[in-house]
Tab-separated table of C-alpha atoms in Angstrom:
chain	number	residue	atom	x	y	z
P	1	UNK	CA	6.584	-28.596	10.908
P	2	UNK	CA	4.109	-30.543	9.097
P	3	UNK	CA	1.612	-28.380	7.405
P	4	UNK	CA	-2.132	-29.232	7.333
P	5	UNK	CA	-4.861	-28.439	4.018
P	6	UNK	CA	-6.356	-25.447	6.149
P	7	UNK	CA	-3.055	-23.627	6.592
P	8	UNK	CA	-2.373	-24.221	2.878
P	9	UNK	CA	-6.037	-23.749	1.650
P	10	UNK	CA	-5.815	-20.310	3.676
P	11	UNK	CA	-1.994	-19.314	2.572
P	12	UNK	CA	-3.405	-19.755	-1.557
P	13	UNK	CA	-6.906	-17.559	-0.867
P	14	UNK	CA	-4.392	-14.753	0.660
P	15	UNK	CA	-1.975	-14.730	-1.791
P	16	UNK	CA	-4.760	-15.222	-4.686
P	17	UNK	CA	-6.599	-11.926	-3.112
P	18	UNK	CA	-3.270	-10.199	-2.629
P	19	UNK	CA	-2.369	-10.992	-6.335
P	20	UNK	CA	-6.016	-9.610	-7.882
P	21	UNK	CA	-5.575	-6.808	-6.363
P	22	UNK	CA	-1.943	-6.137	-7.377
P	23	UNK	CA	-2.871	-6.986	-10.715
P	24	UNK	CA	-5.940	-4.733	-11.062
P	25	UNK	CA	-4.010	-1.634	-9.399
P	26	UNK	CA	-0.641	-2.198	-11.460
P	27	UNK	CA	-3.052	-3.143	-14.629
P	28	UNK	CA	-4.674	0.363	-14.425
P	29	UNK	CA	-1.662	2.298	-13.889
P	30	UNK	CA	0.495	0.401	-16.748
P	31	UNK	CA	-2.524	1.232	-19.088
P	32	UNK	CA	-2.471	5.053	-18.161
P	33	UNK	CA	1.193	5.018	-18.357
P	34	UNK	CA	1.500	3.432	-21.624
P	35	UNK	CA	-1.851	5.464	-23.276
P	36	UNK	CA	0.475	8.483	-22.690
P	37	UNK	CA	3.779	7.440	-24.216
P	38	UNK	CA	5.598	9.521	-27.061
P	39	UNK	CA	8.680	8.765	-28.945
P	40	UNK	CA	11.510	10.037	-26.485
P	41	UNK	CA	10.158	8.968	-22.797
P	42	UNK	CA	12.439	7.493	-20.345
P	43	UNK	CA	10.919	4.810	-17.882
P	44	UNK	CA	10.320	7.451	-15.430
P	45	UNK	CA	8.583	9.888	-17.630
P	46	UNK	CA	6.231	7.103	-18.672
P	47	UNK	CA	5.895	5.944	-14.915
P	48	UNK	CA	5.101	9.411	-14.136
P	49	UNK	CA	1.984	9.130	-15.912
P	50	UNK	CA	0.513	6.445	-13.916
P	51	UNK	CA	-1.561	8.326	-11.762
P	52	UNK	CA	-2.103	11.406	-13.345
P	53	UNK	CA	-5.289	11.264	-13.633
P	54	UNK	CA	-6.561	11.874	-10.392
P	55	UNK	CA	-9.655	11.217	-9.822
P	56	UNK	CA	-9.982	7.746	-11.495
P	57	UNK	CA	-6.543	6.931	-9.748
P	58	UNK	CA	-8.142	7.226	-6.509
P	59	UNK	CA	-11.095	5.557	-7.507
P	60	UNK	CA	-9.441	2.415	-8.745
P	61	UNK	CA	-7.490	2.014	-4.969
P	62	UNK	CA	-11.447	2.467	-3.255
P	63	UNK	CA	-13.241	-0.119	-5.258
P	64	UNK	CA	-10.134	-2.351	-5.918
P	65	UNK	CA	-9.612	-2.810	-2.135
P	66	UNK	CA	-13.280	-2.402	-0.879
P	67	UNK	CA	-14.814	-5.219	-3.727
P	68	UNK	CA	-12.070	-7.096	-2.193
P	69	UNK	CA	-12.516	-6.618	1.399
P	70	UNK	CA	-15.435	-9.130	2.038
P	71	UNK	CA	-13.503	-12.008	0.533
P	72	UNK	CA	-10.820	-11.052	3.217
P	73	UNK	CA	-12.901	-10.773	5.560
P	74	UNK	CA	-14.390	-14.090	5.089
P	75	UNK	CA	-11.146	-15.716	5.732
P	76	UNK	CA	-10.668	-14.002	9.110
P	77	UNK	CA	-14.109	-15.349	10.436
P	78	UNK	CA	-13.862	-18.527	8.410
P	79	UNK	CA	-10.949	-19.153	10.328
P	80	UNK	CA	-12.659	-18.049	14.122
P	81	UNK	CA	-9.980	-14.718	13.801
P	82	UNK	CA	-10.858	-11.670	14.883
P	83	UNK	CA	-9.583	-8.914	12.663
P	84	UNK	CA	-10.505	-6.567	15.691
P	85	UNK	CA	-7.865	-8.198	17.241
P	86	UNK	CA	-5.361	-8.179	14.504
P	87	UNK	CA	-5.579	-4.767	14.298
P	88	UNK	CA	-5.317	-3.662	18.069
P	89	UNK	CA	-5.340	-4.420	21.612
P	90	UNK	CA	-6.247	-2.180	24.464
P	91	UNK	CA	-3.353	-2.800	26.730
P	92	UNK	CA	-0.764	-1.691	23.868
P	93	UNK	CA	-3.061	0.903	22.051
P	94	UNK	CA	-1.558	3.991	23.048
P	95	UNK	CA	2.170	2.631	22.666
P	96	UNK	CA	0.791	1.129	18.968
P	97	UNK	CA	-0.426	4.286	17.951
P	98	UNK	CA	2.708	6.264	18.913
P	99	UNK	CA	4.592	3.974	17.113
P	100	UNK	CA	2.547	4.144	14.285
P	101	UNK	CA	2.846	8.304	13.737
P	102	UNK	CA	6.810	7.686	14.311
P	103	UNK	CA	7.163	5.414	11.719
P	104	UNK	CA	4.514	7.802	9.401
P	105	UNK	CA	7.239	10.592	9.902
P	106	UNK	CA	10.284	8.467	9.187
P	107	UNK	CA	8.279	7.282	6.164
P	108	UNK	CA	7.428	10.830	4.776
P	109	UNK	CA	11.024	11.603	5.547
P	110	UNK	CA	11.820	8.707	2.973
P	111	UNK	CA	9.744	10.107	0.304
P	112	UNK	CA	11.681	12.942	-0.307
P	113	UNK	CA	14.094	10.688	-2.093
P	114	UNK	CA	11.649	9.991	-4.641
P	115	UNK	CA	12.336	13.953	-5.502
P	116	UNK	CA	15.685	12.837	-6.207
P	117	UNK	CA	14.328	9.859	-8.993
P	118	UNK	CA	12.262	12.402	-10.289
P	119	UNK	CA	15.268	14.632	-11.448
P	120	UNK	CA	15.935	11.447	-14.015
P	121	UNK	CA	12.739	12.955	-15.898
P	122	UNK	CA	12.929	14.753	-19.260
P	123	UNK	CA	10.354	17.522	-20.326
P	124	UNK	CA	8.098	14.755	-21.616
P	125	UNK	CA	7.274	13.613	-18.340
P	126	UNK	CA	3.957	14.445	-16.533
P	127	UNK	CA	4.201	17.520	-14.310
P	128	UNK	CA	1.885	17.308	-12.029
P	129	UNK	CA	-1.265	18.640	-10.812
P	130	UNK	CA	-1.158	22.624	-11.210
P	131	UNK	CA	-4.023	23.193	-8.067
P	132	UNK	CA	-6.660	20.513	-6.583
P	133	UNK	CA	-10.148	20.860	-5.875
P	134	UNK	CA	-11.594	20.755	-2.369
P	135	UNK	CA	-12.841	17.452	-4.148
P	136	UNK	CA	-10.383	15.845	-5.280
P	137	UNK	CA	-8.333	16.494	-1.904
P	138	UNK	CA	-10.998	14.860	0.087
P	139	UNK	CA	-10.563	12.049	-2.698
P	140	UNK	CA	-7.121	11.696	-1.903
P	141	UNK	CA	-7.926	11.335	1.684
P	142	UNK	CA	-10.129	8.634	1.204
P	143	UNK	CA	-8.337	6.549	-0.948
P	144	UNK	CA	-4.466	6.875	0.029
P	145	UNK	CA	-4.996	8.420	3.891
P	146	UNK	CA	-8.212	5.413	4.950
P	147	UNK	CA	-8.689	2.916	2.141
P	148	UNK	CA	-5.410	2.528	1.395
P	149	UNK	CA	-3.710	2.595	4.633
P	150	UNK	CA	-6.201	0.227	5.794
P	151	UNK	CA	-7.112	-2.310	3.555
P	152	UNK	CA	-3.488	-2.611	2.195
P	153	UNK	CA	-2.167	-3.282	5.406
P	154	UNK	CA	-4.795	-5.923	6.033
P	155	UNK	CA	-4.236	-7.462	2.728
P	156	UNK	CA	-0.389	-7.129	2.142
P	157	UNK	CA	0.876	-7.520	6.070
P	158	UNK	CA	-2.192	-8.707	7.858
P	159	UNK	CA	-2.375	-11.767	5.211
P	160	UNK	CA	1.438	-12.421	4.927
P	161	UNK	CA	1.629	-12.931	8.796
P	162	UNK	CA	-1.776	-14.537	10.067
P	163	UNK	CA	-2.443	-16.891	6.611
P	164	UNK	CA	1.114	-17.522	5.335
P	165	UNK	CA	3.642	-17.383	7.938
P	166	UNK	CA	2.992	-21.310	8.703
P	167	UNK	CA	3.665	-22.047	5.516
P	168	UNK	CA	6.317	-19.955	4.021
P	169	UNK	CA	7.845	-19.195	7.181
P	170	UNK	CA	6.665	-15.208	8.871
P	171	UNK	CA	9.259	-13.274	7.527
P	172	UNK	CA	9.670	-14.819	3.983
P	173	UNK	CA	5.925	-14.155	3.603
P	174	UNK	CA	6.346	-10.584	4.882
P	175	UNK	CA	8.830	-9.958	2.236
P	176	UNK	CA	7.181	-11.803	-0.719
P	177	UNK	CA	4.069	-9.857	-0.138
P	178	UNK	CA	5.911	-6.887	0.135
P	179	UNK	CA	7.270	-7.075	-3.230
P	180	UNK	CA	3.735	-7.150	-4.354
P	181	UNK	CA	3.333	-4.787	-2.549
P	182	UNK	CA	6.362	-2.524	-4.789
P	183	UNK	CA	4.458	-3.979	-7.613
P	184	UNK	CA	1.134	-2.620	-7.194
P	185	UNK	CA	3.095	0.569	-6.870
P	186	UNK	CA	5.637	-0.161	-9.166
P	187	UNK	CA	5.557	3.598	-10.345
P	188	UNK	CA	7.306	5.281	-7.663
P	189	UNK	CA	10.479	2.863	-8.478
P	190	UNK	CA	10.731	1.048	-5.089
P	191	UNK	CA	9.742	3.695	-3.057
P	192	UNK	CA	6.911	1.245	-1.519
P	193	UNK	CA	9.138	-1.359	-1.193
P	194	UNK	CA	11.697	0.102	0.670
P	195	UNK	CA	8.612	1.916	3.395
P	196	UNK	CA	7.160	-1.292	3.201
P	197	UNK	CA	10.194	-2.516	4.933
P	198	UNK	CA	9.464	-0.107	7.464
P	199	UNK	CA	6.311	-1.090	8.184
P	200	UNK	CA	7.350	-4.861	8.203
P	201	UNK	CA	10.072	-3.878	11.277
P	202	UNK	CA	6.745	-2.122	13.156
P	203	UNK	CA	4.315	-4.797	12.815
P	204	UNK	CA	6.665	-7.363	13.986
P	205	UNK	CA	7.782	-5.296	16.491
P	206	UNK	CA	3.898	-4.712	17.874
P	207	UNK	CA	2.019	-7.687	16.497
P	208	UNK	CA	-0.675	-5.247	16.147
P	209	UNK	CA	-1.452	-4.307	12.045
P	210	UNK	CA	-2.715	-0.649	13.774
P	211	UNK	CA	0.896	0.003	13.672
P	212	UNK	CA	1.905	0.043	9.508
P	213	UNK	CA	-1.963	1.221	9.225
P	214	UNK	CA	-1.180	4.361	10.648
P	215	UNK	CA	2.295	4.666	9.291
P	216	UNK	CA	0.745	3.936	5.971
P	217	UNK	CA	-1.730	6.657	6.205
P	218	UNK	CA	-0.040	8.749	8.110
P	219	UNK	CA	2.730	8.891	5.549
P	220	UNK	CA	-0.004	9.636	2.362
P	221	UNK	CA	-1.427	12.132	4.096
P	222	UNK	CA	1.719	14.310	5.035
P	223	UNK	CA	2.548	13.828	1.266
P	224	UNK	CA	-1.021	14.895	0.187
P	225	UNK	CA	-1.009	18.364	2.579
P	226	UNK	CA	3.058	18.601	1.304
P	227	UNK	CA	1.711	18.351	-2.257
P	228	UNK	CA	-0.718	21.082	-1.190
P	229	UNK	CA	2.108	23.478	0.335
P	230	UNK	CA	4.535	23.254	-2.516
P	231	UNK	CA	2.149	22.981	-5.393
């Protein structure tokens, strides 16, 4: 297939967006990490401080991905694409969204295995949040339930398929931007990656991005409200 300037012009501006972000996400949470290293850490104890500061965490996914969104948004209509369309259609909706909350549970069912990396921790490692305000659990809702389930999707699946699937073939781009996608979260030691995967088989499987959006948010917020429980 011969490939024209647009379909490469497009296929750099997604994976230029896709890297910024990745690269302003994973830059924040290497700096926290690294601010809170002493003599004796492990690479999961100094992970494990990536994110512990909450709040600024959370705000760091919202503006990261929302100062973003217009650009990606531009290259939808640039391109005559309606993201509207991308993200659903009314003759699949209800079979989408079912899909979606499936692949949410399997996901949250997958995250208990980071419980088993965590056991690699030593007594230097971050413990956690002792009790949450009302908010800083809304914040948490925001960021990993909406922002992050939606704009990452649009940005790490929606982009791989629509703007780079010409070009590096679809499911070569799906997997390249899903290893950026393990980088931006490169704390949780492949635990994105491996969901990610996941969320891959259910877009591909629907066409419809509504599917790994709800997965993805679906999955953050049954690991905010388990957070909550077992705190």
């Amino acid at each position: 297939m011969i490939m024209n300037n647009t379909e490469f012009r497009n296929a750099k501006q997604a994976v230029s967006i896709t890297i910024m972000l990745t690269l302003i996400v994973a830059g924040y949470e290497i700096l926290r990490a690294c601010q809170n290293y002493l003599p004796g850490m492990n690479l999961l104890d100094i992970a494990s401080f990536a994110n512990a500061d909450l709040n600024t965490y959370c705000l760091v996914l919202i503006l990261a991905n929302i100062i973003l969104l217009p650009k990606a948004l531009l290259l939808y209509n640039e391109n005559g694409i309606s993201l509207t369309k991308e993200i659903a259609a009314k003759e699949t909706l209800g079979k989408d969204i079912a899909l979606g909350i499936v692949l949410a549970v399997i996901s949250a069912v997958v995250s208990l295995l980071s419980l088993l990396v965590s056991k690699g921790r030593t007594e230097l490692a971050f413990v956690g949040w002792n009790s949450l305000s009302v908010g800083e659990i809304i914040l948490m809702v925001i960021s990993l339930g909406f922002v992050s389930g939606i704009c990452k999707e649009i940005y790490f699946r929606g982009f791989a398929k629509r703007f780079c699937g010409d070009v590096f073939g679809e499911t070569a781009a799906l997997l390249l931007f899903n290893v950026l996608f393990g980088m931006l979260d490169w704390f949780n030691m492949g635990h994105s990656f491996l969901v990610g995967l996941l969320w891959i088989w259910g877009y591909k499987k629907s066409g419809k991005l509504i599917v790994p959006m709800i997965a993805h948010g679906g999955m953050n917020l049954i690991s905010v409200v388990f957070y909550i429980l077992t705190a």
